[in-house]
Amino acid sequence: MVETMGDVKEQYIVDEHGKRVAVILPLHEYERLQEDLHDLAVAAERHEEGTIKFEELKKRL
């Protein structure tokens, strides 16, 4: 079974009852999703860190 979600074509693996049990994505889409998950994990780990002013950031660079 192939369905389209935007530009991504998803293929589903279904069981003997037709229930979706897995999805097949193009590799580039999977990698993009992995990067997004990593970015979210980093943001979650750092959410309590303080902020600095832009001028301070420029000095540090």
Short mmCIF file of N, CA, C and O in Angstrom, two decimals:
data_model
loop_
_atom_site.label_atom_id
_atom_site.label_comp_id
_atom_site.label_asym_id
_atom_site.label_seq_id
_atom_site.Cartn_x
_atom_site.Cartn_y
_atom_site.Cartn_z
N MET A 1 0.86 -1.18 0.00
CA MET A 1 0.00 0.00 0.00
C MET A 1 0.90 1.23 0.00
O MET A 1 1.80 1.35 0.81
N VAL A 2 0.67 2.16 -0.89
CA VAL A 2 1.46 3.38 -0.96
C VAL A 2 0.52 4.57 -0.81
O VAL A 2 -0.49 4.66 -1.49
N GLU A 3 0.85 5.45 0.11
CA GLU A 3 0.09 6.68 0.29
C GLU A 3 1.05 7.85 0.17
O GLU A 3 2.24 7.72 0.43
N THR A 4 0.53 8.99 -0.23
CA THR A 4 1.36 10.16 -0.37
C THR A 4 1.02 11.16 0.71
O THR A 4 -0.13 11.46 0.96
N MET A 5 2.07 11.67 1.37
CA MET A 5 1.91 12.71 2.39
C MET A 5 2.84 13.84 1.97
O MET A 5 4.04 13.78 2.18
N GLY A 6 2.30 14.83 1.31
CA GLY A 6 3.14 15.88 0.75
C GLY A 6 3.97 15.29 -0.37
O GLY A 6 3.45 14.65 -1.26
N ASP A 7 5.27 15.49 -0.31
CA ASP A 7 6.17 14.95 -1.32
C ASP A 7 6.71 13.57 -0.96
O ASP A 7 7.44 12.97 -1.72
N VAL A 8 6.35 13.08 0.23
CA VAL A 8 6.89 11.81 0.71
C VAL A 8 5.92 10.68 0.41
O VAL A 8 4.74 10.76 0.72
N LYS A 9 6.44 9.63 -0.22
CA LYS A 9 5.62 8.45 -0.45
C LYS A 9 5.93 7.45 0.64
O LYS A 9 7.06 7.02 0.81
N GLU A 10 4.91 7.09 1.38
CA GLU A 10 5.06 6.13 2.47
C GLU A 10 4.49 4.80 2.03
O GLU A 10 3.44 4.75 1.40
N GLN A 11 5.18 3.75 2.36
CA GLN A 11 4.67 2.42 2.11
C GLN A 11 4.45 1.77 3.46
O GLN A 11 5.30 1.86 4.35
N TYR A 12 3.31 1.11 3.59
CA TYR A 12 2.97 0.48 4.86
C TYR A 12 3.04 -1.03 4.72
O TYR A 12 2.65 -1.59 3.70
N ILE A 13 3.52 -1.67 5.76
CA ILE A 13 3.45 -3.12 5.87
C ILE A 13 2.23 -3.40 6.73
O ILE A 13 2.06 -2.81 7.80
N VAL A 14 1.39 -4.27 6.26
CA VAL A 14 0.15 -4.58 6.98
C VAL A 14 0.14 -6.05 7.38
O VAL A 14 0.78 -6.90 6.75
N ASP A 15 -0.59 -6.32 8.46
CA ASP A 15 -0.70 -7.71 8.90
C ASP A 15 -1.81 -8.42 8.12
O ASP A 15 -2.40 -7.85 7.20
N GLU A 16 -2.09 -9.63 8.51
CA GLU A 16 -3.09 -10.42 7.79
C GLU A 16 -4.51 -9.85 7.87
O GLU A 16 -5.39 -10.22 7.10
N HIS A 17 -4.72 -8.89 8.80
CA HIS A 17 -6.03 -8.25 8.94
C HIS A 17 -6.09 -6.89 8.27
O HIS A 17 -7.08 -6.17 8.38
N GLY A 18 -5.00 -6.52 7.61
CA GLY A 18 -4.95 -5.22 6.94
C GLY A 18 -4.56 -4.08 7.86
O GLY A 18 -4.59 -2.92 7.45
N LYS A 19 -4.18 -4.39 9.10
CA LYS A 19 -3.78 -3.36 10.04
C LYS A 19 -2.33 -2.96 9.78
O LYS A 19 -1.45 -3.81 9.63
N ARG A 20 -2.06 -1.67 9.72
CA ARG A 20 -0.71 -1.18 9.52
C ARG A 20 0.16 -1.53 10.72
O ARG A 20 -0.20 -1.25 11.86
N VAL A 21 1.30 -2.12 10.44
CA VAL A 21 2.21 -2.50 11.53
C VAL A 21 3.59 -1.87 11.37
O VAL A 21 4.39 -1.88 12.31
N ALA A 22 3.91 -1.32 10.21
CA ALA A 22 5.21 -0.69 9.98
C ALA A 22 5.08 0.24 8.78
O ALA A 22 4.12 0.16 8.00
N VAL A 23 6.07 1.13 8.66
CA VAL A 23 6.09 2.06 7.53
C VAL A 23 7.46 2.03 6.89
O VAL A 23 8.47 1.87 7.57
N ILE A 24 7.50 2.18 5.59
CA ILE A 24 8.75 2.26 4.85
C ILE A 24 8.84 3.67 4.29
O ILE A 24 7.92 4.14 3.62
N LEU A 25 9.94 4.35 4.61
CA LEU A 25 10.17 5.72 4.14
C LEU A 25 11.40 5.74 3.25
O LEU A 25 12.32 4.94 3.43
N PRO A 26 11.47 6.71 2.35
CA PRO A 26 12.73 6.89 1.63
C PRO A 26 13.84 7.21 2.63
O PRO A 26 13.61 7.86 3.65
N LEU A 27 15.05 6.74 2.35
CA LEU A 27 16.16 6.90 3.28
C LEU A 27 16.41 8.35 3.63
O LEU A 27 16.64 8.70 4.79
N HIS A 28 16.35 9.25 2.65
CA HIS A 28 16.60 10.67 2.93
C HIS A 28 15.56 11.24 3.90
O HIS A 28 15.88 12.07 4.73
N GLU A 29 14.33 10.77 3.82
CA GLU A 29 13.30 11.24 4.74
C GLU A 29 13.55 10.70 6.14
O GLU A 29 13.42 11.42 7.14
N TYR A 30 13.94 9.45 6.24
CA TYR A 30 14.28 8.85 7.54
C TYR A 30 15.43 9.61 8.19
O TYR A 30 15.38 9.94 9.37
N GLU A 31 16.48 9.90 7.41
CA GLU A 31 17.62 10.63 7.94
C GLU A 31 17.23 12.03 8.40
O GLU A 31 17.71 12.50 9.43
N ARG A 32 16.36 12.68 7.66
CA ARG A 32 15.89 14.01 8.06
C ARG A 32 15.13 13.93 9.38
O ARG A 32 15.31 14.75 10.28
N LEU A 33 14.30 12.92 9.52
CA LEU A 33 13.55 12.74 10.77
C LEU A 33 14.48 12.45 11.94
O LEU A 33 14.27 12.95 13.05
N GLN A 34 15.54 11.66 11.70
CA GLN A 34 16.52 11.38 12.74
C GLN A 34 17.22 12.66 13.18
O GLN A 34 17.44 12.88 14.38
N GLU A 35 17.57 13.52 12.22
CA GLU A 35 18.20 14.80 12.56
C GLU A 35 17.26 15.67 13.38
O GLU A 35 17.67 16.30 14.35
N ASP A 36 15.99 15.69 12.99
CA ASP A 36 15.00 16.47 13.74
C ASP A 36 14.87 15.96 15.17
O ASP A 36 14.81 16.75 16.13
N LEU A 37 14.84 14.64 15.35
CA LEU A 37 14.76 14.06 16.69
C LEU A 37 15.98 14.42 17.52
O LEU A 37 15.87 14.73 18.71
N HIS A 38 17.15 14.38 16.90
CA HIS A 38 18.38 14.75 17.61
C HIS A 38 18.32 16.21 18.05
O HIS A 38 18.64 16.54 19.20
N ASP A 39 17.90 17.09 17.14
CA ASP A 39 17.80 18.51 17.47
C ASP A 39 16.82 18.74 18.63
O ASP A 39 17.09 19.54 19.53
N LEU A 40 15.70 18.03 18.62
CA LEU A 40 14.73 18.16 19.71
C LEU A 40 15.30 17.66 21.03
O LEU A 40 15.06 18.26 22.09
N ALA A 41 16.07 16.57 20.99
CA ALA A 41 16.68 16.04 22.21
C ALA A 41 17.68 17.04 22.78
O ALA A 41 17.72 17.27 24.00
N VAL A 42 18.48 17.65 21.92
CA VAL A 42 19.45 18.65 22.38
C VAL A 42 18.71 19.85 22.99
O VAL A 42 19.08 20.34 24.06
N ALA A 43 17.67 20.31 22.33
CA ALA A 43 16.89 21.44 22.85
C ALA A 43 16.28 21.10 24.21
O ALA A 43 16.27 21.93 25.12
N ALA A 44 15.78 19.88 24.36
CA ALA A 44 15.18 19.47 25.63
C ALA A 44 16.22 19.44 26.75
O ALA A 44 15.94 19.85 27.88
N GLU A 45 17.43 18.97 26.42
CA GLU A 45 18.50 18.93 27.43
C GLU A 45 18.92 20.32 27.87
O GLU A 45 19.34 20.52 28.99
N ARG A 46 18.81 21.28 26.97
CA ARG A 46 19.33 22.62 27.24
C ARG A 46 18.25 23.63 27.64
O ARG A 46 18.55 24.80 27.80
N HIS A 47 17.03 23.19 27.81
CA HIS A 47 15.93 24.15 28.01
C HIS A 47 16.06 24.98 29.28
O HIS A 47 15.51 26.07 29.36
N GLU A 48 16.81 24.51 30.26
CA GLU A 48 16.96 25.28 31.50
C GLU A 48 18.18 26.19 31.50
O GLU A 48 18.40 26.92 32.47
N GLU A 49 18.97 26.13 30.45
CA GLU A 49 20.15 27.00 30.38
C GLU A 49 19.71 28.45 30.26
O GLU A 49 18.69 28.76 29.66
N GLY A 50 20.51 29.29 30.83
CA GLY A 50 20.22 30.72 30.75
C GLY A 50 20.46 31.26 29.34
O GLY A 50 21.03 30.58 28.48
N THR A 51 20.04 32.47 29.14
CA THR A 51 20.26 33.12 27.86
C THR A 51 21.32 34.21 28.01
O THR A 51 21.63 34.64 29.12
N ILE A 52 21.86 34.62 26.87
CA ILE A 52 22.80 35.73 26.88
C ILE A 52 22.36 36.75 25.85
O ILE A 52 21.63 36.44 24.91
N LYS A 53 22.80 37.95 26.05
CA LYS A 53 22.47 39.02 25.10
C LYS A 53 23.26 38.82 23.82
O LYS A 53 24.34 38.22 23.82
N PHE A 54 22.73 39.32 22.72
CA PHE A 54 23.35 39.20 21.42
C PHE A 54 24.75 39.80 21.44
O PHE A 54 25.68 39.24 20.86
N GLU A 55 24.91 40.93 22.09
CA GLU A 55 26.23 41.57 22.17
C GLU A 55 27.25 40.65 22.83
O GLU A 55 28.40 40.57 22.42
N GLU A 56 26.84 39.94 23.87
CA GLU A 56 27.72 38.98 24.56
C GLU A 56 28.10 37.83 23.61
O GLU A 56 29.24 37.39 23.58
N LEU A 57 27.15 37.37 22.85
CA LEU A 57 27.42 36.30 21.90
C LEU A 57 28.46 36.75 20.86
O LEU A 57 29.40 36.01 20.55
N LYS A 58 28.31 37.95 20.36
CA LYS A 58 29.27 38.46 19.38
C LYS A 58 30.67 38.54 19.97
O LYS A 58 31.65 38.23 19.30
N LYS A 59 30.78 38.92 21.25
CA LYS A 59 32.08 39.00 21.91
C LYS A 59 32.72 37.60 22.01
O LYS A 59 33.91 37.46 21.84
N ARG A 60 31.90 36.61 22.29
CA ARG A 60 32.40 35.24 22.45
C ARG A 60 32.88 34.65 21.12
O ARG A 60 33.75 33.79 21.11
N LEU A 61 32.31 35.12 20.04
CA LEU A 61 32.71 34.60 18.73
C LEU A 61 33.94 35.34 18.27
O LEU A 61 34.78 34.95 17.60
#
